[in-house]
CSV table of C-alpha atoms in Angstrom, one decimal:
chain,number,residue,atom,x,y,z
A,10,MET,CA,0.0,0.0,0.0
A,11,ILE,CA,2.8,2.4,0.8
A,12,LEU,CA,4.4,1.5,-2.5
A,13,LEU,CA,1.3,2.7,-4.3
A,14,TYR,CA,1.4,6.0,-2.4
A,15,LEU,CA,5.0,6.5,-3.3
A,16,LEU,CA,4.5,5.7,-6.9
A,17,LEU,CA,1.6,8.1,-7.3
A,18,THR,CA,3.4,10.8,-5.4
A,19,THR,CA,6.5,10.4,-7.5
A,20,TYR,CA,4.4,10.5,-10.7
A,21,ILE,CA,2.7,13.7,-9.6
A,22,LEU,CA,6.0,15.4,-8.7
A,23,ALA,CA,7.8,14.2,-11.9
A,24,VAL,CA,5.0,15.5,-14.2
A,25,ASN,CA,4.7,18.8,-12.4
A,26,PHE,CA,8.5,19.2,-12.6
A,27,LEU,CA,8.5,18.4,-16.3
A,28,ALA,CA,5.7,20.9,-16.9
A,29,PHE,CA,7.6,23.6,-15.1
A,30,ARG,CA,10.8,22.9,-17.1
A,31,LEU,CA,8.9,22.8,-20.4
A,32,LEU,CA,7.4,26.2,-19.8
A,33,LYS,CA,10.8,27.6,-18.7
A,34,ALA,CA,12.6,26.1,-21.7
A,35,GLN,CA,10.0,27.6,-24.0
A,36,ARG,CA,10.3,31.0,-22.4
A,37,ASP,CA,14.1,30.8,-22.6
A,38,GLY,CA,14.0,29.8,-26.3
A,39,VAL,CA,11.7,32.7,-27.2
A,40,ASP,CA,13.9,35.1,-25.3
A,41,ALA,CA,17.0,33.8,-27.1
A,42,GLY,CA,15.3,34.0,-30.5
A,43,GLU,CA,15.6,30.3,-31.1
A,44,ARG,CA,11.8,29.7,-31.1
A,45,GLU,CA,8.7,31.5,-32.2
A,46,GLU,CA,6.0,32.5,-29.6
A,47,GLY,CA,3.4,29.7,-30.2
A,48,GLU,CA,5.9,26.9,-31.0
A,49,GLY,CA,5.6,24.0,-28.6
A,50,ASP,CA,2.1,24.6,-27.2
A,51,GLY,CA,1.2,21.0,-28.0
A,52,LYS,CA,3.9,19.7,-25.6
A,53,LEU,CA,2.7,22.1,-23.0
A,54,LEU,CA,-0.9,21.1,-23.3
A,55,LEU,CA,0.1,17.4,-23.3
A,56,ALA,CA,2.1,17.8,-20.1
A,57,ALA,CA,-0.8,19.7,-18.5
A,58,ALA,CA,-3.2,16.9,-19.5
A,59,LEU,CA,-1.0,14.3,-18.0
A,60,GLY,CA,-1.1,16.0,-14.6
A,61,GLY,CA,1.2,19.1,-14.7
A,62,ALA,CA,-1.4,21.8,-15.2
A,63,THR,CA,-1.1,23.1,-11.6
A,64,ALA,CA,2.6,23.6,-11.8
A,65,MET,CA,2.4,25.1,-15.3
A,66,TYR,CA,-0.3,27.6,-14.3
A,67,ALA,CA,1.8,28.6,-11.3
A,68,ALA,CA,4.9,28.9,-13.5
A,69,MET,CA,3.2,31.2,-15.9
A,70,PHE,CA,2.7,33.7,-13.0
A,71,ILE,CA,6.1,33.1,-11.5
A,72,LEU,CA,7.9,33.5,-14.8
A,73,ARG,CA,5.5,36.2,-16.1
A,74,TYR,CA,5.2,34.4,-19.4
A,75,ARG,CA,2.3,33.7,-21.7
A,76,LEU,CA,-0.2,35.5,-19.5
A,77,GLU,CA,-1.8,37.2,-22.5
A,78,ASN,CA,-2.5,33.8,-24.2
A,79,CYS,CA,-6.3,33.3,-23.8
A,80,LEU,CA,-6.3,29.6,-24.6
A,81,MET,CA,-3.7,28.8,-21.9
A,82,MET,CA,-5.3,31.0,-19.3
A,83,ILE,CA,-8.6,29.3,-19.7
A,84,VAL,CA,-7.6,25.7,-20.4
A,85,LEU,CA,-4.9,25.4,-17.7
A,86,PRO,CA,-7.1,26.2,-14.6
A,87,LEU,CA,-9.7,23.8,-15.9
A,88,LEU,CA,-7.2,21.0,-16.4
A,89,ALA,CA,-5.7,21.8,-13.0
A,90,VAL,CA,-9.1,21.2,-11.3
A,91,VAL,CA,-9.6,18.0,-13.3
A,92,ASN,CA,-6.0,16.8,-12.4
A,93,LEU,CA,-6.5,17.6,-8.7
A,94,TYR,CA,-9.8,15.7,-8.6
A,95,CYS,CA,-8.3,12.7,-10.4
A,96,PHE,CA,-5.3,12.7,-7.9
A,97,PHE,CA,-7.8,12.9,-5.0
A,98,LEU,CA,-9.7,10.0,-6.4
A,99,ALA,CA,-6.5,8.0,-6.9
A,100,PHE,CA,-5.3,8.6,-3.3
A,101,ARG,CA,-8.8,7.8,-2.0
A,102,GLY,CA,-9.0,4.6,-4.0
A,103,ILE,CA,-5.6,3.5,-2.7
A,104,ALA,CA,-6.8,4.1,0.9
A,105,PHE,CA,-9.8,1.7,0.4
A,106,LEU,CA,-7.7,-1.2,-1.0
């Protein structure tokens, strides 16, 4: 049972770290002129859908990047709520095993 808690917690932390790093890498690439502004949004949305929406939404405010993008500012909070609910259900399901 403890192993399942550790695996789920590790997954959550890893996906959120990946989401934060993807957003930071995109911002750094745009600042350096290596990328265009909207390039790589698919990777960001995929990482958000896999569970990193909370970290990505927080990173947008911490790094002050992509705050004017309406799609990201609407989709990320919705995905964050869905992610948190799914994680809650997963932890609750493990507790009843």
